[in-house]
Structures are given as C-alpha cells and as structure tokens.
mmCIF file of C-alpha atoms and ligand atoms in Angstrom:
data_model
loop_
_atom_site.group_PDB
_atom_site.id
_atom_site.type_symbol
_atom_site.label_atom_id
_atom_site.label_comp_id
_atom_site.label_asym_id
_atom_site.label_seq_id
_atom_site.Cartn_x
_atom_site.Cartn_y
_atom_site.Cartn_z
ATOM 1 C CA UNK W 163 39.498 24.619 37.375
ATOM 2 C CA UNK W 164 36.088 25.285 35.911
ATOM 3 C CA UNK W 165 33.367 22.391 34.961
ATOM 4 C CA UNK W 166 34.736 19.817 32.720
ATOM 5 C CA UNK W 167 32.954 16.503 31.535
ATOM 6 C CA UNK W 168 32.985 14.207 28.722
ATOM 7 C CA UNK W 169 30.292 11.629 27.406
ATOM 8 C CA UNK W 170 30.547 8.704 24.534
ATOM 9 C CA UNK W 171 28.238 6.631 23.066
ATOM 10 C CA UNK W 172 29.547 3.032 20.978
ATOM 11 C CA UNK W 173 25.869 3.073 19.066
ATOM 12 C CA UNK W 174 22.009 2.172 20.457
ATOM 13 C CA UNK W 175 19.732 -0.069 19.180
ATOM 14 C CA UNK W 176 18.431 -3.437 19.655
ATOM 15 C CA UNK W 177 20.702 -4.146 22.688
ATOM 16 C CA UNK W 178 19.081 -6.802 24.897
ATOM 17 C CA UNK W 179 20.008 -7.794 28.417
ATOM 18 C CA UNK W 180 18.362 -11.772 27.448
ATOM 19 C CA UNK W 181 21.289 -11.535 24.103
ATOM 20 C CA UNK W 182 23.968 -10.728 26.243
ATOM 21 C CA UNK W 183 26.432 -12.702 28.561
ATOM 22 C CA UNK W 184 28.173 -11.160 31.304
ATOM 23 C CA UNK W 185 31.266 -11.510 29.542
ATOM 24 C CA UNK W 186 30.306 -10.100 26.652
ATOM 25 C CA UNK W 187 28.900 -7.111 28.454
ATOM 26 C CA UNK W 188 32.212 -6.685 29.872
ATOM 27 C CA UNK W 189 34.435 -6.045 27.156
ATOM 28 C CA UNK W 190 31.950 -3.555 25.649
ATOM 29 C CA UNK W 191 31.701 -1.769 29.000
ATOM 30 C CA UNK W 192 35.962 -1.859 29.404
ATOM 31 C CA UNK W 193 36.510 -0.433 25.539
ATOM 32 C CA UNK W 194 33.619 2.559 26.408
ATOM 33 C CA UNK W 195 35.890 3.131 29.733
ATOM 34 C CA UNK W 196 39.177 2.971 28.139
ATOM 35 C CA UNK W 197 38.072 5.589 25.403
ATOM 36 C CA UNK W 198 36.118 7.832 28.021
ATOM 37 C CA UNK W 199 39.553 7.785 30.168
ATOM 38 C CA UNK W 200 41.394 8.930 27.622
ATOM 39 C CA UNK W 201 39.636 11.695 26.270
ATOM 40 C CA UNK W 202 39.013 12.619 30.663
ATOM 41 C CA UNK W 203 42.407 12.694 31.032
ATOM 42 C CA UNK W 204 43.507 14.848 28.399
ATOM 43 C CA UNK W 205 40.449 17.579 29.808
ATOM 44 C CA UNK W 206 41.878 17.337 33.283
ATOM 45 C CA UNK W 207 45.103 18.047 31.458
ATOM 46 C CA UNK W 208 43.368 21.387 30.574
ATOM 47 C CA UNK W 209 43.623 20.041 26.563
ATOM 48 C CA UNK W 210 40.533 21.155 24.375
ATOM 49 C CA UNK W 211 37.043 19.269 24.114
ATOM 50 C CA UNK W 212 38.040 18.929 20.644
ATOM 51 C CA UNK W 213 41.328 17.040 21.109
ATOM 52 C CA UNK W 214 39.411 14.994 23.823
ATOM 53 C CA UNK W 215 36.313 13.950 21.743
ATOM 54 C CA UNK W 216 38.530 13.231 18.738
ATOM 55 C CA UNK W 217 41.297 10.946 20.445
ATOM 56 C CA UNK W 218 38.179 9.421 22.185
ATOM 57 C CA UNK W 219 36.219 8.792 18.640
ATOM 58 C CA UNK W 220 39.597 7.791 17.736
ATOM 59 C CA UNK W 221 40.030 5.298 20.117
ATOM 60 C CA UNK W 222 36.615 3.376 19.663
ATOM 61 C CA UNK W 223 37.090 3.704 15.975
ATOM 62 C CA UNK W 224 40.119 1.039 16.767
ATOM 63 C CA UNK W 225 38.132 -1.181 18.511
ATOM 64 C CA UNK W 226 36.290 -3.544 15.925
ATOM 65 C CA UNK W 227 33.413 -3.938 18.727
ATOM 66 C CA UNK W 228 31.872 -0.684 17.141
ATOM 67 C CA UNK W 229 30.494 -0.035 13.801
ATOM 68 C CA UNK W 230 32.943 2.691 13.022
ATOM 69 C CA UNK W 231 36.741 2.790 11.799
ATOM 70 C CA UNK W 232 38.093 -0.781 11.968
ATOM 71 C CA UNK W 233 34.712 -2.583 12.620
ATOM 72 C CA UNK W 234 32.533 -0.741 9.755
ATOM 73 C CA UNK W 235 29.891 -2.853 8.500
ATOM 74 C CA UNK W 236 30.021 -4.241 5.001
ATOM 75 C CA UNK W 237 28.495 -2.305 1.851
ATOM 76 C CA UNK W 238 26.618 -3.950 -1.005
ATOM 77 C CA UNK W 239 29.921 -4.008 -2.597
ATOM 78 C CA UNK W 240 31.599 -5.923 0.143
ATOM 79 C CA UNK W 241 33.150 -2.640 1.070
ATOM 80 C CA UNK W 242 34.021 -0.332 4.135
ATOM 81 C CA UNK W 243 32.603 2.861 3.100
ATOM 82 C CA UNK W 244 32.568 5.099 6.569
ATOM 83 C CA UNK W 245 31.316 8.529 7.618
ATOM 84 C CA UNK W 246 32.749 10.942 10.348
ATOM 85 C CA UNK W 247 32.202 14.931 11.550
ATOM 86 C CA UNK W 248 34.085 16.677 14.178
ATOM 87 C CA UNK W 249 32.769 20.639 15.211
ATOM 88 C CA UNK W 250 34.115 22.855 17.567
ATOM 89 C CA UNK W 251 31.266 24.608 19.604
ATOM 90 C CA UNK W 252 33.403 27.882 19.683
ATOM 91 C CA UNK W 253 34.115 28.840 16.485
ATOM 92 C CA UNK W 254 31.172 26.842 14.824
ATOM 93 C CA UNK W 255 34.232 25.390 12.381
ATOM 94 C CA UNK W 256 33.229 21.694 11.193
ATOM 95 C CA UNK W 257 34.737 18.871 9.361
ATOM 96 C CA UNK W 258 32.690 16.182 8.045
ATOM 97 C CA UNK W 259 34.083 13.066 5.530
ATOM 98 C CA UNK W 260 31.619 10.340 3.912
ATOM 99 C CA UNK W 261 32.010 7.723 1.705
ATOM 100 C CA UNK W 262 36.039 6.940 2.388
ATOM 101 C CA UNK W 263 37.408 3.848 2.178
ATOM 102 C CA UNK W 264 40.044 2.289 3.631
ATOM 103 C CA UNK W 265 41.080 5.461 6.261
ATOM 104 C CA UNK W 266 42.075 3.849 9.608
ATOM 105 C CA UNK W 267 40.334 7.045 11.176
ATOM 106 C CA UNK W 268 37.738 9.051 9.716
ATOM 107 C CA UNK W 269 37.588 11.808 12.665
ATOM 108 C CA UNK W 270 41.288 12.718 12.064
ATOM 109 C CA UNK W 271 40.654 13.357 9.027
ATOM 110 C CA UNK W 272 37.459 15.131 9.557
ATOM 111 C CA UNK W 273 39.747 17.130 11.999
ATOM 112 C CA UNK W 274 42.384 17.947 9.243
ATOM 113 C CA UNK W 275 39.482 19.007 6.889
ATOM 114 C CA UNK W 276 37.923 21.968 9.620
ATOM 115 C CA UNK W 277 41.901 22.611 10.633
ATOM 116 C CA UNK W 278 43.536 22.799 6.904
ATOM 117 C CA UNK W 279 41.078 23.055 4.281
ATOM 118 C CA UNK W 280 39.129 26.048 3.298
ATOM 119 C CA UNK W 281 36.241 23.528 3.044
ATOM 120 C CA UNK W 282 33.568 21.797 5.611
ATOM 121 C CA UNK W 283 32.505 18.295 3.893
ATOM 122 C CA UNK W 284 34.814 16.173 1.373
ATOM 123 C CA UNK W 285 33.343 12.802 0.426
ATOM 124 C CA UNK W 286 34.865 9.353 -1.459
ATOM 125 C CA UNK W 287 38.009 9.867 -3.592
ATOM 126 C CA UNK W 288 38.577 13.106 -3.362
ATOM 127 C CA UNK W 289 38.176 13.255 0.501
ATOM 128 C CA UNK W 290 40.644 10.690 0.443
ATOM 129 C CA UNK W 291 43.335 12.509 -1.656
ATOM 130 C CA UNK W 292 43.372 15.382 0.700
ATOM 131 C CA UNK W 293 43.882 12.407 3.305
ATOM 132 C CA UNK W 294 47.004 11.518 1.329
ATOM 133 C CA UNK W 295 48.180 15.030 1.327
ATOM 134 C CA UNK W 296 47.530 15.072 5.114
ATOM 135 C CA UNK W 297 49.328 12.075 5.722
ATOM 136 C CA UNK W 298 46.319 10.557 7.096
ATOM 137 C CA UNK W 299 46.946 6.585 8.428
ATOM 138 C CA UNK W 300 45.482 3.812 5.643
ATOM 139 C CA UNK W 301 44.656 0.455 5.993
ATOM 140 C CA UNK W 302 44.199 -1.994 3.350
ATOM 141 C CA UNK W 303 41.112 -4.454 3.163
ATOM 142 C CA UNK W 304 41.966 -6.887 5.233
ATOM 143 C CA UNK W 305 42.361 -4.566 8.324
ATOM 144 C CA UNK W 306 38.459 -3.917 8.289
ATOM 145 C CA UNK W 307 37.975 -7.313 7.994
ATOM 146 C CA UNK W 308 35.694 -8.804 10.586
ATOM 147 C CA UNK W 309 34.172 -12.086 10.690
ATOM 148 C CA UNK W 310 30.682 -11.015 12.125
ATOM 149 C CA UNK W 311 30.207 -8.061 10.132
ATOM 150 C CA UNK W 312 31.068 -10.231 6.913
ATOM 151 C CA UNK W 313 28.276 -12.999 8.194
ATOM 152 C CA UNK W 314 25.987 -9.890 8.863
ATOM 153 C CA UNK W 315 26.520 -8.723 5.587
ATOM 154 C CA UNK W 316 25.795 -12.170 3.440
ATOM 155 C CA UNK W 317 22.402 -12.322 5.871
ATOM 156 C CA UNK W 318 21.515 -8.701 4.479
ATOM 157 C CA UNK W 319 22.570 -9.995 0.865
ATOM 158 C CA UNK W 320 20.548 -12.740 1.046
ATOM 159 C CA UNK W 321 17.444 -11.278 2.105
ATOM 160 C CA UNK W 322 18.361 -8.259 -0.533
ATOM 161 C CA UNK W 323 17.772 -6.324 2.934
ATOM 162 C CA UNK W 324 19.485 -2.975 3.770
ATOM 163 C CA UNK W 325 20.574 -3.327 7.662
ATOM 164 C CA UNK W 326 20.768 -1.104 10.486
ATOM 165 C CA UNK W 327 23.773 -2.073 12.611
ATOM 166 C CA UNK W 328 20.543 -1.833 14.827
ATOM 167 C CA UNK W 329 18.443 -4.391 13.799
ATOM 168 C CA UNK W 330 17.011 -6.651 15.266
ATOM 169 C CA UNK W 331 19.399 -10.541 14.392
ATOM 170 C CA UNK W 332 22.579 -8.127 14.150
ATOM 171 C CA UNK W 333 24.541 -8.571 16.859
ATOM 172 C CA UNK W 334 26.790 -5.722 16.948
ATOM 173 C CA UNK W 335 25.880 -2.096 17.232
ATOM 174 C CA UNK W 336 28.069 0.530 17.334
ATOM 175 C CA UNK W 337 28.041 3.768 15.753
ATOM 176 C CA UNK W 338 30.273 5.849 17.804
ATOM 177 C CA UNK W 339 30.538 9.588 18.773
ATOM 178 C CA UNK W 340 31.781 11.813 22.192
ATOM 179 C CA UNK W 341 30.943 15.273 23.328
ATOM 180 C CA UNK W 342 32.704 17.296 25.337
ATOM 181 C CA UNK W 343 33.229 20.427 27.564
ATOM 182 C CA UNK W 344 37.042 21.850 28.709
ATOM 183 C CA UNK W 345 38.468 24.112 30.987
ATOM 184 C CA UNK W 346 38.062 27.192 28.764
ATOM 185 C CA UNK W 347 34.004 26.603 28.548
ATOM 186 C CA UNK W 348 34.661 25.129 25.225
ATOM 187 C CA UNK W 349 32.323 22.534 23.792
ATOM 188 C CA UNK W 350 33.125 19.777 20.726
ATOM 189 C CA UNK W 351 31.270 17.178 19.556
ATOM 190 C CA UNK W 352 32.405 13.672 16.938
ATOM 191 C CA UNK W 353 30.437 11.113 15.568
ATOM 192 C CA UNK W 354 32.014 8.543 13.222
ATOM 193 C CA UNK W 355 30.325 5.224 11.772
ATOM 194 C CA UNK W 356 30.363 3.059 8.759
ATOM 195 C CA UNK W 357 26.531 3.308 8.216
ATOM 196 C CA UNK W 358 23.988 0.279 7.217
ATOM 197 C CA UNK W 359 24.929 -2.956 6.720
ATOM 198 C CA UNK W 360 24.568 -3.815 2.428
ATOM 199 C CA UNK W 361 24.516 0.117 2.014
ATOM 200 C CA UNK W 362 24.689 0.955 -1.523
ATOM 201 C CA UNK W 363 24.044 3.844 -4.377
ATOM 202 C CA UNK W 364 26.425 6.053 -2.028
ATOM 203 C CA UNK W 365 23.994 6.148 0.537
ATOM 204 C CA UNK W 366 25.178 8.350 3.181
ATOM 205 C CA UNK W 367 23.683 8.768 7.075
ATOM 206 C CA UNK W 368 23.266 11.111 9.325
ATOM 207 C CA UNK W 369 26.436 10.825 11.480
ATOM 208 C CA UNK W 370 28.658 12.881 9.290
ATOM 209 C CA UNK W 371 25.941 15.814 8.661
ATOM 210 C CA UNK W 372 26.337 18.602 10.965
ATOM 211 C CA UNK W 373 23.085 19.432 12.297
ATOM 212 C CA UNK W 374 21.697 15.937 12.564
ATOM 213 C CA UNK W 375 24.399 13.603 13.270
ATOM 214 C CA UNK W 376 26.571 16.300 15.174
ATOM 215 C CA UNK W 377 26.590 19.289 16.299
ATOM 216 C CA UNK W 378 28.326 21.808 19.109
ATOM 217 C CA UNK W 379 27.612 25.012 19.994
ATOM 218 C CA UNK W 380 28.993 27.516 22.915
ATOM 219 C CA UNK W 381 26.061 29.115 23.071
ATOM 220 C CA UNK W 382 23.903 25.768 24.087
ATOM 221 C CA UNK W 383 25.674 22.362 24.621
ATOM 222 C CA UNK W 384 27.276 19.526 21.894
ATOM 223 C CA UNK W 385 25.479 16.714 20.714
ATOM 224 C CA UNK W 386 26.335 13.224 18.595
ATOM 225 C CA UNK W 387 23.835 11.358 17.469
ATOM 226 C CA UNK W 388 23.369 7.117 16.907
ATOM 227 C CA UNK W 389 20.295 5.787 15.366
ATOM 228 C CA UNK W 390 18.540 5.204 12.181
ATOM 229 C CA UNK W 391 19.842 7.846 10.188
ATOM 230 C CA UNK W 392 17.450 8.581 7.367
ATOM 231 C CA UNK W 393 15.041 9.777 10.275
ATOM 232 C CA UNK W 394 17.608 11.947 12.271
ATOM 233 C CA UNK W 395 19.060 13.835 8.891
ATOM 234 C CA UNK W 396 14.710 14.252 8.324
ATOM 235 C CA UNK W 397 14.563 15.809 12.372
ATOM 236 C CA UNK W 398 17.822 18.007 12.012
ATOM 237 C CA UNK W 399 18.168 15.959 15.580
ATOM 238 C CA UNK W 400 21.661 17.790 17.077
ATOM 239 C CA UNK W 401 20.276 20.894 15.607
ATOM 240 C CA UNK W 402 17.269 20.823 17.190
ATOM 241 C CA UNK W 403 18.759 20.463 20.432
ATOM 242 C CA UNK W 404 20.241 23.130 20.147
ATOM 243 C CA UNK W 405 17.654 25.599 18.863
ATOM 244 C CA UNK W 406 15.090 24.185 21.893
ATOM 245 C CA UNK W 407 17.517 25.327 24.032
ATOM 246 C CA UNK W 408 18.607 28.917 22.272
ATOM 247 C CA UNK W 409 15.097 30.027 21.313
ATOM 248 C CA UNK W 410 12.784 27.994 23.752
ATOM 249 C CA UNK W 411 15.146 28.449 26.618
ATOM 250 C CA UNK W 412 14.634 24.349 27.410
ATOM 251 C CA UNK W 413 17.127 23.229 29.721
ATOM 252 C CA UNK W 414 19.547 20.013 27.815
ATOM 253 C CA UNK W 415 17.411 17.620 29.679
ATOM 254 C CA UNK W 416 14.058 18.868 28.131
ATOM 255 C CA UNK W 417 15.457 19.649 24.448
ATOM 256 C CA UNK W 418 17.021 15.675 23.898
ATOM 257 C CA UNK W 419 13.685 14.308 25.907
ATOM 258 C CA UNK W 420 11.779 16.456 22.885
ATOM 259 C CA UNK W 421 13.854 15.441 20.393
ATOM 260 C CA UNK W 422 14.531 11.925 21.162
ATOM 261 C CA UNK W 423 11.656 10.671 22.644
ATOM 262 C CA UNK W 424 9.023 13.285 20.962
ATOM 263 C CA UNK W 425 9.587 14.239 17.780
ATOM 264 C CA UNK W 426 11.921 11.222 16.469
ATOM 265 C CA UNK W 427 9.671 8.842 18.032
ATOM 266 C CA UNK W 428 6.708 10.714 15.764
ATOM 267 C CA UNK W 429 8.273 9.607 12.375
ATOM 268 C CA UNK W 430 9.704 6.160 13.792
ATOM 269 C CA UNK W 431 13.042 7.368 14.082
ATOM 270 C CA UNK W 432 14.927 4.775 16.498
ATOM 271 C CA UNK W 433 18.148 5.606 18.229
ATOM 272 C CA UNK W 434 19.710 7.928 21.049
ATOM 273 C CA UNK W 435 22.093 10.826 21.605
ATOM 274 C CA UNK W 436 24.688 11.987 23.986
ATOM 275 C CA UNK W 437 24.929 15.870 24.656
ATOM 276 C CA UNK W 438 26.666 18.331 27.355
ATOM 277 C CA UNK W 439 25.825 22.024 27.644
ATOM 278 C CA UNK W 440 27.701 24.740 28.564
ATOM 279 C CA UNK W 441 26.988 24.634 32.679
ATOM 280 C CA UNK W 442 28.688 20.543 32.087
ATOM 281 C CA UNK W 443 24.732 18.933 33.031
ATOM 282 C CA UNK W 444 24.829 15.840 30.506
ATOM 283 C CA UNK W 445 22.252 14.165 28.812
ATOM 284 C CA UNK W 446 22.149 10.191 27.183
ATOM 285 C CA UNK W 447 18.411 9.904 25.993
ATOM 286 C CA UNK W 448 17.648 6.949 23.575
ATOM 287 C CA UNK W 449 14.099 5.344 22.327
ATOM 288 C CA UNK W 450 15.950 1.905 21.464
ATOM 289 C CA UNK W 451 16.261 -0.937 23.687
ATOM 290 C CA UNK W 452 19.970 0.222 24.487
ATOM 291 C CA UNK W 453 22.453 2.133 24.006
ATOM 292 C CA UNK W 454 26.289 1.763 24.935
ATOM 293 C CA UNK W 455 26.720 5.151 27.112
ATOM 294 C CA UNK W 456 29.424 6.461 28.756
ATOM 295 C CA UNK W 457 30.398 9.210 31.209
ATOM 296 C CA UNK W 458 32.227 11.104 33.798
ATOM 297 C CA UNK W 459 32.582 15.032 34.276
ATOM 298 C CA UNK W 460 33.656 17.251 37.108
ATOM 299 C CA UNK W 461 30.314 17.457 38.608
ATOM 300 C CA UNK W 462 29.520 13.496 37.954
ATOM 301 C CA UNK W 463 30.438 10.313 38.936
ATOM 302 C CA UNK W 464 31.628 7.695 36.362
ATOM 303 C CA UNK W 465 28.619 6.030 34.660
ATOM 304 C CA UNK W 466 28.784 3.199 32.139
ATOM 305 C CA UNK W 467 25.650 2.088 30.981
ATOM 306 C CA UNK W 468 23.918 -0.345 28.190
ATOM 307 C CA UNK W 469 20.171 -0.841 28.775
ATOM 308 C CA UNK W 470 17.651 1.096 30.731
ATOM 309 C CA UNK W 471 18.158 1.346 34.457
HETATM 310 N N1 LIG B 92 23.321 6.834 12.345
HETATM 311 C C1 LIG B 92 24.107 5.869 11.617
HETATM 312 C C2 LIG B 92 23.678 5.865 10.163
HETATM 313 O O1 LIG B 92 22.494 5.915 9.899
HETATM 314 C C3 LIG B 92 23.971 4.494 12.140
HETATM 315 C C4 LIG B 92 24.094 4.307 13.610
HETATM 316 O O2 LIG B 92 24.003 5.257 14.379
HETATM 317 O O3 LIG B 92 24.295 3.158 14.035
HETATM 318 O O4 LIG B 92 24.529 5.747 9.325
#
C-alpha cells in the first residue's frame, strides 16, 4: 500500500470558541468525522481520490450544518442557488456547476459534467437539464429549507446587506470541500457551497472556479478552498498553490502559508484551505478565527479541529 490520506473542511470564518457550547461543537465535529470516514474508507479500499472526495463532499452536502447542498444559504430571491467543482489531479479533467437550484448534490453532478460531457463548467438552467438527462437526484423547496438560514437571510434583507456565511452575527459557516490522495498516487480535489447569504444578480464565488476555489494536480498536491470568495477568484488561491510549488519548488506547507496568510491576507481576503501533495504531507491553513478541519492519512493520526490550537 502506498501513502494515502484525505482532508475536509465544512467552511472557516468567524468561528468562536466564547459562541460555541460543547454540544454544539460536537455535532459539527461528529458530521466532519462521519464524512472524513467515509471518503477514508473507500481509499483504504484502494477506490480513487476522486470517488473519495466526492462521496465525502457528498456527504456534508446532506448535512444542513454546512452551507452547501441541503443547508445553502438563502439568495435575494429567497432561493438556493449553489456552486460545486470536482478535478482529478491526473488527467487535469474538471467539472464545475453554478447557479443550480434545487439539485440535492451539486458535486455529482459536477462529476457527471468532467465524466459525460465534452464540457468543463455548465451554470443555472441549462446545467440543470443535463442534470435531468443524468438522472441527477432533485429536491423541491422545502428540502433546503432551514430555519436559521431563512432568519439569516431576513437579517441580510433587512440591512440590504450581502452576507458571508462568515460573518460576523451568522451563526453557521460552512462551505464545504475534501482533497485527496489514493493508492495509485492520484490526487482529487471538491468544493461545493451555496455562496453569500442575499446573493443576487447571479453572483457566483470562487468555490466552483477551478484555479481559485479548487484545484488538483499530480504534479504538486490538491487544494479546496473556503473563504470570502471575491478575494480568492482575485488570488487564483488553489492555483497558486500549486504554481509555488511547481516553479518555486515550495514545499505544501510554505505555498498555502504564502497564499493564505501572505498574499490573501494583502487584499483582505478572509478564509482557509485544505490541500495534500503528492508525498500525502497535508496542509489546513486559514486567516479566520476558525475553520471546521478534518483529517486522517496513512502517515497521520486522525485530527478534527475548529479554532486555532
Ligand atoms: N467561498 C464561498 C463563496 O464565496 C463561501 C465560503 O467559502 O463560505 O461563495
């Protein structure tokens, strides 16, 4: 068996130990090990990172906890309007959705897009459609339906504010995303969310942009980003990893610290990122106050983590 590992993130922001009760810290730590199991046991089962980081993705996109899938925030229009990318690090094949409503999981589909389309990114109606044709799961309205999301939203109406599932007063965060490494020296990378609370004009963020919100790469390591995404789609953030590490030979530590707490920090840009590289070292830098983290590899323990330690 060669070096295997998987890590997840359920989003990073304002995440404060003084907010939080124990409780509460518990079911968000049990949903990030559920998903992380999942997607560990299906690499130790010698599947591929990509079937691992999308049943993972898939499995927090269920959990209304995290902004993503079932628990998207609300859009201007009182609407679930959610963005996903899946890419395979060995082939440099993506799939990216934005804008669809109403799919129970965006990374499938994002999956069936790089696996039976001839094209990379399909947005709204149309993205949707080929979901049809796919036989992709929908859900109606009421499925997305969450009472705290729907309070969040009428806040962000009344204050004719646009929020960040990371601001400060929300409490829930939760874009969500996994990276991973397999048994053949393969690495993927997912990142699904439903974007900004009172989103509107079609406003899409970084998560399902390859380059910013997610990228994977053989060559270097796999990356998913969660933060504020005007200012990692400005950085080219997953990208960037990447290229620090192919043309400045920075090891995956170095590259996110430069990235994360460098140059995103430089134009304001709050948030985190998980990444793995090809030799399975792992990396969960963020700027925020928090950031839901998970995860476990061949050459790691288990690690399940929230705030700074
Ligand atoms: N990056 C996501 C976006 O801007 C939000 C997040 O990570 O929470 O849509």
């Amino acid at each position: 068996m060669n070096k295997i590992g998987i890590a997840i993130h359920g989003g990073a922001g304002t995440i404060l130990k003084s907010t939080m009760t124990h409780e509460k810290e518990l079911i968000y730590k049990n949903a990030l090990d559920a998903a992380l199991m999942e997607g560990w046991n299906l690499l130790k089962g010698n599947a591929s990172s990509l079937d691992a980081v999308e049943l993972a993705v898939r499995l927090l996109e269920n959990n209304s906890l995290f902004n993503a899938g079932k628990g998207s925030v609300f859009t201007n229009e009182s609407k679930h309007e959610m963005d996903a990318s899946i890419m395979d690090g060995a082939t440099l094949n993506a799939g990216c959705v934005s804008s669809v409503r109403n799919i129970k999981n965006p990374v499938v589909l994002s999956r069936k897009i790089m696996d039976n389309s001839e094209f990379v990114f399909l947005s709204g109606e149309g993205a949707e459609e080929f979901g049809r044709i796919m036989n992709i799961e929908f859900e109606n309205d009421e499925y997305f339906f969450d009472e705290l999301r729907y309070n969040q939203y009428l806040n962000a109406l009344e204050e004719d504010s646009v929020q960040l599932d990371h601001s400060p007063g929300n409490k829930k965060f939760g874009t969500v995303g996994a990276v991973a490494l397999d048994n053949a020296g393969n690495l993927a990378a997912a990142t699904s969310t439903g974007g900004m609370t009172n989103k509107k004009y079609g406003r899409i963020g970084d998560s399902p942009i390859i380059g910013s919100g997610t990228y994977a790469n053989n060559k270097t390591c796999a990356v998913s980003s969660t933060g504020h995404g005007e200012y990692y789609i400005r950085a080219v953030a997953a990208y960037d990893v990447s290229a620090l590490m192919e043309y400045k030979n920075l090891s995956l530590e170095e590259a996110c610290e430069e990235v994360v707490n460098k140059k995103l920090v430089s134009i304001k840009g709050e948030g985190g990122m998980i990444a793995i590289d090809k030799n399975c070292n792992i990396s969960m830098p963020f700027n925020s106050e928090g950031m839901y983290r998970a995860c476990i590899s061949s050459e790691r323990n288990l690690e399940i983590k929230i705030y700074r330690e």
